[in-house]
GROMACS .gro file of C-alpha atoms in nm:
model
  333
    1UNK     CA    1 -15.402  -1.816 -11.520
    2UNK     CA    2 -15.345  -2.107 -11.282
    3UNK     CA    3 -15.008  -2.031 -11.097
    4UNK     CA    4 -14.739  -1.858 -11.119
    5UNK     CA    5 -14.358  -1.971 -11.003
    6UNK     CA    6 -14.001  -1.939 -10.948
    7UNK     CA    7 -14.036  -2.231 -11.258
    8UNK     CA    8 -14.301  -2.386 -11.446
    9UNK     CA    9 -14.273  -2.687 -11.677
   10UNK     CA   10 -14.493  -2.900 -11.853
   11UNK     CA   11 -14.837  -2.847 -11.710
   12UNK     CA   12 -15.049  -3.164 -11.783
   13UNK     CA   13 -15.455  -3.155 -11.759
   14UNK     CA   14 -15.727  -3.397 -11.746
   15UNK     CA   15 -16.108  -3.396 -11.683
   16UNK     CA   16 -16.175  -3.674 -11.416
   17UNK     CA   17 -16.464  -3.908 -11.345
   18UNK     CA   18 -16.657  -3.616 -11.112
   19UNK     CA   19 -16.608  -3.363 -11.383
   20UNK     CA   20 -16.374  -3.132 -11.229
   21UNK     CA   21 -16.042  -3.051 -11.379
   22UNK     CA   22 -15.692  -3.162 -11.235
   23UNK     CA   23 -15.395  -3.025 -11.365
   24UNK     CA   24 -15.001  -3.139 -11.254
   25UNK     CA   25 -14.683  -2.905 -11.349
   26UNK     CA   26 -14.319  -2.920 -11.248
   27UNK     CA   27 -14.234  -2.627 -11.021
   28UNK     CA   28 -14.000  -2.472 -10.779
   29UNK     CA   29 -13.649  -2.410 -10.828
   30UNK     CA   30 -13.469  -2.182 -11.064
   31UNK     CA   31 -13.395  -2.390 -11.391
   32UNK     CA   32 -13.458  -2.705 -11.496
   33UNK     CA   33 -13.322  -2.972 -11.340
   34UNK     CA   34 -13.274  -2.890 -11.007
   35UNK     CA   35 -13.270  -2.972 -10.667
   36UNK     CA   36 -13.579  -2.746 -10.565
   37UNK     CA   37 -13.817  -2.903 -10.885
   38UNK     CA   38 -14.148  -3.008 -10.724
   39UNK     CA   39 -14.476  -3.151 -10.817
   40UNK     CA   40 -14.800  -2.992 -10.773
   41UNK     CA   41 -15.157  -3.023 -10.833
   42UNK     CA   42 -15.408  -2.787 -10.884
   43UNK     CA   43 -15.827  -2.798 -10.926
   44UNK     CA   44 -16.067  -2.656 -11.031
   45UNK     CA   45 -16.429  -2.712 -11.131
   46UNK     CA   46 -16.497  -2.480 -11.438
   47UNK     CA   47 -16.152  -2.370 -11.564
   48UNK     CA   48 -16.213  -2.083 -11.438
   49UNK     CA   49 -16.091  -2.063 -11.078
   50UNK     CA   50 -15.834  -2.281 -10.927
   51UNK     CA   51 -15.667  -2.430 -10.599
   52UNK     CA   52 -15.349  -2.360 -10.441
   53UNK     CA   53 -15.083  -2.577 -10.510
   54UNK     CA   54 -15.093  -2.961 -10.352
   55UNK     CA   55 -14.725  -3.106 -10.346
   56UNK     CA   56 -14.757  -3.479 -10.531
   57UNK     CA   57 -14.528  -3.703 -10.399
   58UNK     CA   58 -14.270  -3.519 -10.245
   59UNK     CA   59 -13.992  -3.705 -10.136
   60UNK     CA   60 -13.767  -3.391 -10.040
   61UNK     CA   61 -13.610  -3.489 -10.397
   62UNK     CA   62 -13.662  -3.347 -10.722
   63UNK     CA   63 -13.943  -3.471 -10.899
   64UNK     CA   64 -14.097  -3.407 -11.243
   65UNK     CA   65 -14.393  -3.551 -11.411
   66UNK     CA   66 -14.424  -3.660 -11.753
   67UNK     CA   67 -14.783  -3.752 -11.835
   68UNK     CA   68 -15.146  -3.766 -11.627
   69UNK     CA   69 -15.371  -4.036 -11.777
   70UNK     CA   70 -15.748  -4.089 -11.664
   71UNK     CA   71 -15.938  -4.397 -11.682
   72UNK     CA   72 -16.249  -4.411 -11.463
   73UNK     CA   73 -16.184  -4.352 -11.144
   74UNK     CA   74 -15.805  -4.420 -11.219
   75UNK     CA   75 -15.573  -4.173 -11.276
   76UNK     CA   76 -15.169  -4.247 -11.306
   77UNK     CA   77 -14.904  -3.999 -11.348
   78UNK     CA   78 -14.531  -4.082 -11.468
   79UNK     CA   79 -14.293  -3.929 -11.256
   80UNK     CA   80 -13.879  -3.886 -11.221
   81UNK     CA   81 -13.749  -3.846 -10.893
   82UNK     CA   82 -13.403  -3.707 -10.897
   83UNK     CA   83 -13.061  -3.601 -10.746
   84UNK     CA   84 -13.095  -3.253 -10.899
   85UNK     CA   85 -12.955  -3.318 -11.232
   86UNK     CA   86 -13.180  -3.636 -11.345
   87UNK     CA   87 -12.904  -3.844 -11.235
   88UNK     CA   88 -12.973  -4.068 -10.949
   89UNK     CA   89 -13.300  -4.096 -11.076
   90UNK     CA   90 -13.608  -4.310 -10.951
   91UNK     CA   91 -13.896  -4.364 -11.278
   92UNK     CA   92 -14.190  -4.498 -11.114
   93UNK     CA   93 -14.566  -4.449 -11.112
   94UNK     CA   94 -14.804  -4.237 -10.864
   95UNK     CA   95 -15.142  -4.402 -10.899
   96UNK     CA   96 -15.450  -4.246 -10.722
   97UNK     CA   97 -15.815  -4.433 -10.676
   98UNK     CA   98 -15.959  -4.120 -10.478
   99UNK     CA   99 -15.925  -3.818 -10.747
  100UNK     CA  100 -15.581  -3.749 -10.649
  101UNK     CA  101 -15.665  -3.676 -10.282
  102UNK     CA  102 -15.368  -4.021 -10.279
  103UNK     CA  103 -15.102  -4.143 -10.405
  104UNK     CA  104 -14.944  -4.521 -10.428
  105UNK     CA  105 -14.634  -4.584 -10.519
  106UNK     CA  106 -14.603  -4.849 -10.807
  107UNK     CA  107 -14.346  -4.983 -11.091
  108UNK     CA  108 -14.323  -4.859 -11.445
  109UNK     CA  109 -14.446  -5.120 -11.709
  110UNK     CA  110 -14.130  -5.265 -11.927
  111UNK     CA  111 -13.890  -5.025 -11.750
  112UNK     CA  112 -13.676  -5.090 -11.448
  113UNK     CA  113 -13.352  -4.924 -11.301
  114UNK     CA  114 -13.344  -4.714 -11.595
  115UNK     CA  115 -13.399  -4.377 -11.711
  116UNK     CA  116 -13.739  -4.275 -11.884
  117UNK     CA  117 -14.023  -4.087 -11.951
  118UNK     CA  118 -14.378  -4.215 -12.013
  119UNK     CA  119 -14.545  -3.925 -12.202
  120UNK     CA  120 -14.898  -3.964 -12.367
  121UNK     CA  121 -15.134  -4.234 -12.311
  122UNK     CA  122 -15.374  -4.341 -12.618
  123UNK     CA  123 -15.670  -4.548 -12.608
  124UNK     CA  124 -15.802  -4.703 -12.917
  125UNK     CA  125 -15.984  -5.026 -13.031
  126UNK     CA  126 -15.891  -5.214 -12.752
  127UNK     CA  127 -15.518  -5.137 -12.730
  128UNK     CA  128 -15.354  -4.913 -12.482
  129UNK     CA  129 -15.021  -4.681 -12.641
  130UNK     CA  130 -14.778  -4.525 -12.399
  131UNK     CA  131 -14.522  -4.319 -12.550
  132UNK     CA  132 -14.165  -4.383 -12.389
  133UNK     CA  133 -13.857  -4.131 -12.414
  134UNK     CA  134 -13.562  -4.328 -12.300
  135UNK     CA  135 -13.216  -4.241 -12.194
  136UNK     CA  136 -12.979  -4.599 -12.127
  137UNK     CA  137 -12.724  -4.441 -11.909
  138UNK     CA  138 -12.555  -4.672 -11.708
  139UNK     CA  139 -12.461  -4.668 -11.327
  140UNK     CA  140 -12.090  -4.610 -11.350
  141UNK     CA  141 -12.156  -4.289 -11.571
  142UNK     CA  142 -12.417  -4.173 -11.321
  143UNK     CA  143 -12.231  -4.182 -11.019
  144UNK     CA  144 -11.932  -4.038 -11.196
  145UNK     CA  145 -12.145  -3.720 -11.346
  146UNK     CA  146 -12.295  -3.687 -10.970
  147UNK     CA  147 -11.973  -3.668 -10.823
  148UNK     CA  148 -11.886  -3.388 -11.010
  149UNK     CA  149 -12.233  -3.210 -10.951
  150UNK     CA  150 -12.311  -3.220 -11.318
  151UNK     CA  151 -12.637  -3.318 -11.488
  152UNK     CA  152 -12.761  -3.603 -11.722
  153UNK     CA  153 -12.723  -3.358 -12.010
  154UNK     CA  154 -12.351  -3.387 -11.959
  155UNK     CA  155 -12.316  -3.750 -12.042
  156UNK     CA  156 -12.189  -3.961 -12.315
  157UNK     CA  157 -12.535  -4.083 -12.442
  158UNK     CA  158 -12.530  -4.096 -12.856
  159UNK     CA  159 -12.875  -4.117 -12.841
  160UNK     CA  160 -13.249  -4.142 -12.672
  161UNK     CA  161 -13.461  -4.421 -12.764
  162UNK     CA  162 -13.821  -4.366 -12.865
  163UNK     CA  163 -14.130  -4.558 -12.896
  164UNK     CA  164 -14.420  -4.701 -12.762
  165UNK     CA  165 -14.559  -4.959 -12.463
  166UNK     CA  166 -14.841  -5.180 -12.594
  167UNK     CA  167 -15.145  -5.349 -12.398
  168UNK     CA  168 -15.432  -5.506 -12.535
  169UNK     CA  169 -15.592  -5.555 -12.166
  170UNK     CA  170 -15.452  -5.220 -12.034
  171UNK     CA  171 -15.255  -5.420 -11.770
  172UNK     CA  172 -15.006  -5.578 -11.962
  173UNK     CA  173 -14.750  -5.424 -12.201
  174UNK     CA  174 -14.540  -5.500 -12.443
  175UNK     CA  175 -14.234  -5.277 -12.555
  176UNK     CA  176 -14.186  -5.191 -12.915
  177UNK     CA  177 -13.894  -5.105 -13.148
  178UNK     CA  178 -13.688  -4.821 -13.083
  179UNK     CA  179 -13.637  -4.559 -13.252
  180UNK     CA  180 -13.271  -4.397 -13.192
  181UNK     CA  181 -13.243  -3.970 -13.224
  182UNK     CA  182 -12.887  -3.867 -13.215
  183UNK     CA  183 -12.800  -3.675 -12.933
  184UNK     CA  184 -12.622  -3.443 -13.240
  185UNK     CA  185 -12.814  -3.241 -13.511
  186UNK     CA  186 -12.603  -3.094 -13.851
  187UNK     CA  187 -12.269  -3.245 -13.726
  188UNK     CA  188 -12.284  -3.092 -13.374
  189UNK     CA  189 -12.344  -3.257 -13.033
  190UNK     CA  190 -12.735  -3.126 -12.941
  191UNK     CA  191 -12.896  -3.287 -12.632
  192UNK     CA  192 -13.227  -3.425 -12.772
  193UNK     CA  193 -13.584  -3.403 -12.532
  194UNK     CA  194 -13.769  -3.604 -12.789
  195UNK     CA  195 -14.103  -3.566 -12.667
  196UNK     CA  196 -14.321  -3.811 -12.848
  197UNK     CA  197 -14.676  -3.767 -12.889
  198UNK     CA  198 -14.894  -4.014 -13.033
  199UNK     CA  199 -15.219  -4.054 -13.266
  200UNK     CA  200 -15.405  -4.311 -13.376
  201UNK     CA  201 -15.491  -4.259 -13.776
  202UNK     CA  202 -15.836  -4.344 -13.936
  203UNK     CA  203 -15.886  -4.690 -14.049
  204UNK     CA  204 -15.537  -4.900 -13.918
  205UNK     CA  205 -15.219  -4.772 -13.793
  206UNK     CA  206 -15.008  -4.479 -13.576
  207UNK     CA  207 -14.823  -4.227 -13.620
  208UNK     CA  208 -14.567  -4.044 -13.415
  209UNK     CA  209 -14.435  -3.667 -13.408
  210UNK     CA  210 -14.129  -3.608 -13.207
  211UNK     CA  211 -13.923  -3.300 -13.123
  212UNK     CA  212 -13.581  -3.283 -13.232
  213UNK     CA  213 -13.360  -2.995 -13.128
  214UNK     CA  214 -13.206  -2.787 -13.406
  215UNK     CA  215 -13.379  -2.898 -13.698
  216UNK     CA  216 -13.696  -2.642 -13.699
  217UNK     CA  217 -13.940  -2.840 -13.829
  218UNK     CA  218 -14.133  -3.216 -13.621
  219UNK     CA  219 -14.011  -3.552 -13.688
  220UNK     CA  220 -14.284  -3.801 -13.750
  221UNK     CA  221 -14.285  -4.193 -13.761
  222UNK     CA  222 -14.500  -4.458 -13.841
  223UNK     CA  223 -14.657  -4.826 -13.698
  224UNK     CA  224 -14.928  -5.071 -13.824
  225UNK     CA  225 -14.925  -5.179 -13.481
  226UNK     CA  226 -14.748  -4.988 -13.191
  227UNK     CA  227 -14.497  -5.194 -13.176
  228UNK     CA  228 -14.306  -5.149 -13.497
  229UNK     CA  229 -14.183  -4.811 -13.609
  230UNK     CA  230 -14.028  -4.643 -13.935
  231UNK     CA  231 -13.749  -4.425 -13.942
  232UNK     CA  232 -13.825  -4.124 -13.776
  233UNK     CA  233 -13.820  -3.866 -14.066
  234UNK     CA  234 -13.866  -3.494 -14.109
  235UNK     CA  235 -14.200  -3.297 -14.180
  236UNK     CA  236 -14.253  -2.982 -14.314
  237UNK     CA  237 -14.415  -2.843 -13.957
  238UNK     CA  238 -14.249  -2.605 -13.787
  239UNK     CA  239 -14.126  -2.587 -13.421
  240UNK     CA  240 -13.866  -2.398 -13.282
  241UNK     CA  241 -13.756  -2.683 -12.997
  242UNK     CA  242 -14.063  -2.715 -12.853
  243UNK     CA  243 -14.339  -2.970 -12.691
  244UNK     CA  244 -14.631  -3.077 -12.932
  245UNK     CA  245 -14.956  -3.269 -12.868
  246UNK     CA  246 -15.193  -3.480 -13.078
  247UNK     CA  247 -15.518  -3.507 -13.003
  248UNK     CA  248 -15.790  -3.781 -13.182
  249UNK     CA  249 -16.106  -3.643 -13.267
  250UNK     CA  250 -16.443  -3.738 -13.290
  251UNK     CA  251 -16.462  -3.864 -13.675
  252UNK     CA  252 -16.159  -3.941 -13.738
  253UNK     CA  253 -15.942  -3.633 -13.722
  254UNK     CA  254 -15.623  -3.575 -13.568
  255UNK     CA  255 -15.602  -3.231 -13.391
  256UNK     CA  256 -15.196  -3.084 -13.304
  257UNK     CA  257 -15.096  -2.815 -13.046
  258UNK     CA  258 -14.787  -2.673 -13.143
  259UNK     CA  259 -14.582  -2.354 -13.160
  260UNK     CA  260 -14.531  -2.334 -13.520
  261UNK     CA  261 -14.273  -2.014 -13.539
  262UNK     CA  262 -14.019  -2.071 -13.775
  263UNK     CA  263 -13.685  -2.039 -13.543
  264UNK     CA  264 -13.477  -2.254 -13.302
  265UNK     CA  265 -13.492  -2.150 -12.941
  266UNK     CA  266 -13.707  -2.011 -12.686
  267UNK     CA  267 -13.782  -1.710 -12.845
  268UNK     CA  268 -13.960  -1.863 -13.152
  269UNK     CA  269 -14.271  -2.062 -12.900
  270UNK     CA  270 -14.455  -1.823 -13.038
  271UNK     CA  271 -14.735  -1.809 -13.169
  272UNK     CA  272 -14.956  -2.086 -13.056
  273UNK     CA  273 -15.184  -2.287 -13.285
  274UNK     CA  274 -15.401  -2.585 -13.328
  275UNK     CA  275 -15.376  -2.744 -13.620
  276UNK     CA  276 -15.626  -3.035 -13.780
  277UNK     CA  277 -15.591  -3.316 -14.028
  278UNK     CA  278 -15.836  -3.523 -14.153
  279UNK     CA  279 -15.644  -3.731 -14.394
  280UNK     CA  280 -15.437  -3.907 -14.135
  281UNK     CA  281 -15.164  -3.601 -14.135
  282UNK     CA  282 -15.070  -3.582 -14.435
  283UNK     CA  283 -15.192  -3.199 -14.497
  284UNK     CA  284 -15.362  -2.974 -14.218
  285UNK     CA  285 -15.682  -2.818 -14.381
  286UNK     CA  286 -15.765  -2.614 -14.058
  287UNK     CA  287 -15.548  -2.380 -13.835
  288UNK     CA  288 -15.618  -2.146 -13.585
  289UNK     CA  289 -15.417  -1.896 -13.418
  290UNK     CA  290 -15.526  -1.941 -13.058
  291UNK     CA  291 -15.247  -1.758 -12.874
  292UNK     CA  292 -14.951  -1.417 -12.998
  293UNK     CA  293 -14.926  -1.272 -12.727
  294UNK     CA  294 -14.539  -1.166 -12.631
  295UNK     CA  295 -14.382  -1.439 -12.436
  296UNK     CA  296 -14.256  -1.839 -12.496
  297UNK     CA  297 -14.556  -2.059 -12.521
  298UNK     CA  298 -14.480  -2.397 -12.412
  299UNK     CA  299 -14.541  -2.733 -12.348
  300UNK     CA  300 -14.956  -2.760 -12.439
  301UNK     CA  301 -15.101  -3.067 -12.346
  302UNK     CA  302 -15.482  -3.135 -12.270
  303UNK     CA  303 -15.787  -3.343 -12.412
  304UNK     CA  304 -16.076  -3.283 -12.655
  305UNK     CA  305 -16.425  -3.256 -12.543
  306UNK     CA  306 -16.660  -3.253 -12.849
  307UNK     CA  307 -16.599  -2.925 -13.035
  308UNK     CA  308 -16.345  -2.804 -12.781
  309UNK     CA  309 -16.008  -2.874 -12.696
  310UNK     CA  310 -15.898  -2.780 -12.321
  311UNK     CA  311 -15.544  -2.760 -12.274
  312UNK     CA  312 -15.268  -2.630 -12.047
  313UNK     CA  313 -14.933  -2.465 -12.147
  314UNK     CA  314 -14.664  -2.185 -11.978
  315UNK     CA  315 -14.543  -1.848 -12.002
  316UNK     CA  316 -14.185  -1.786 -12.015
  317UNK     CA  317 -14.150  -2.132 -11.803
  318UNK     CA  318 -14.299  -1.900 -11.489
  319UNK     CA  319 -14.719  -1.843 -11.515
  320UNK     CA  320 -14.923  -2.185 -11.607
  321UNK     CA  321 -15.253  -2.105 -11.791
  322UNK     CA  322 -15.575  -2.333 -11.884
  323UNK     CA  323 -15.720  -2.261 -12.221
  324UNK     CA  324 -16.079  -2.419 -12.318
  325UNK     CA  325 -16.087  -2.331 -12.739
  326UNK     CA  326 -16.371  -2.356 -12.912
  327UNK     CA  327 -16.294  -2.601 -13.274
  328UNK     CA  328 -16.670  -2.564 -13.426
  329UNK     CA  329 -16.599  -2.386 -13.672
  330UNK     CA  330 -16.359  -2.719 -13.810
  331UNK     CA  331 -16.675  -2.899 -13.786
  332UNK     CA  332 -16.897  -2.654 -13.959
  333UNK     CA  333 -16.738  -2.671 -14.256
   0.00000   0.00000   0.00000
């Protein structure tokens, strides 16, 4: 266990250049949004033991952070700086040289004056993939959903936009296709938190899985290239509304944290699994159950190291917990 809190969201961690650990998560407040939503940090050397919480960034606004990417002594984190209600939102970049002792202040690649999250950074034969969940609302809807002290979830949006941000230098990008979700699932209106998570498949090409709210199962979607995108269609994995994470291996194989319990809503995170493929997803020879324990299980995200996959996640969107799972048996067999 790392922390526990009033609220816990979406704790992100990464091994950095020294070899400790550095994990961010949303905290503070009593839901999510809201005004009291923080960033912290938190280290730790082995897993094992960890810091007190470091605010990151804290603007006496509401901030939330969307992804934590490492490369060399570079680390970035996307972040949302909010009214309260992700409405009067600021999308920008923190970018520490000094192991997040740091922070600068810098702009979001493609995106400007809009609202979106960078989620997921992918490295792979010389091309940089960010994952981008984006929201188009415009200014006059904003500042009429402030004034009434209501939330982004309250607007007009027919859709998010999904895709990815390509580099071939890691500098500069290039935005893709979108690909629209409905904000609606089976006829009724459903506020969509997409989520995409990206994974490079063996020989050429991408693919995508997304969250969609109501439908139970992942949405997945394809690209030769990053940039251009299939129709994001159904798979037969479950999730219950719920974060997932793909994670390349070494060889080739394509490892997925998800909570595959087959039910919509909170209840259902349960239990939590890793899941590999090594046919470029199209079936998942290898699953283990790596958490049951009573509670929601959400939000996993973390990195492979050899035959082990280290990851963060929450309990009940209150406790944040590290887990460092063993995979050797995959490659054993």
């Amino acid at each position: 266990m790392v922390h526990r809190d009033s609220l816990s969201c979406e704790a992100i961690v990464r091994r950095l250049s020294d070899g400790s650990l550095l994990l961010l998560s949303q905290c503070g407040g009593m839901k999510e949004p809201d005004p009291a939503n923080r960033v912290y940090a938190f280290r730790s050397d082995d897993g094992e033991k960890w810091s007190a919480p470091v605010p990151v960034g804290d603007n006496g606004r509401a901030l939330y952070a969307t992804d934590l990417d490492v490369c060399g002594d570079k680390i970035t984190t996307y972040v949302t700086e909010h009214g309260g209600g992700f409405l009067d939102f600021d999308c920008y970049a923190l970018v520490s040289e000094d192991r997040g002792e740091s922070w600068k202040k810098e702009p979001l690649p493609c995106f400007s004056d809009t609202f979106v999250f960078l989620r997921g950074t992918v490295r792979h034969g010389g091309k940089t993939l960010v994952a981008y969940q984006h929201y188009p609302i415009g200014k006059e809807e904003n500042d009429a959903l402030a004034a009434e002290g209501k939330t982004i979830l309250d607007s007009s949006l027919p859709f998010v936009l999904c895709g990815a941000l390509v580099s071939e230098d890691g500098v500069h990008f290039t935005k893709g296709e979108d690909i629209a979700i409905p904000n609606e699932f089976a006829g009724k209106r459903v506020w969509q938190w997409p989520e995409p998570t990206i994974a490079f498949l063996p020989g050429s090409g991408y693919a995508m899985l997304l969250r969609v709210n109501g439908a139970g199962v992942l949405y997945r979607s394809d690209s030769p290239d990053g940039l251009h995108w299939s129709r994001a269609y159904p798979t037969d994995i479950p999730n219950p509304n719920n974060k997932p994470k793909l994670i390349n291996l070494q060889g080739g194989a394509i490892a997925l944290i998800n909570t595959p319990g087959r039910g919509v809503g909170f209840k259902y995170r349960n239990p939590l699994e890793i899941w590999i493929s090594d046919d470029g997803m199209k079936s998942w020879r290898y699953k283990k159950r790596v958490l049951d324990f009573p509670g929601w299980l959400s939000y996993p995200d973390g990195f492979a190291e050899g035959d082990r996959i280290l990851f963060s996640f929450e309990v009940n969107r209150h406790d944040v917990y590290f887990a460092d799972c063993d995979i050797s048996d995959y490659f054993s067999k």
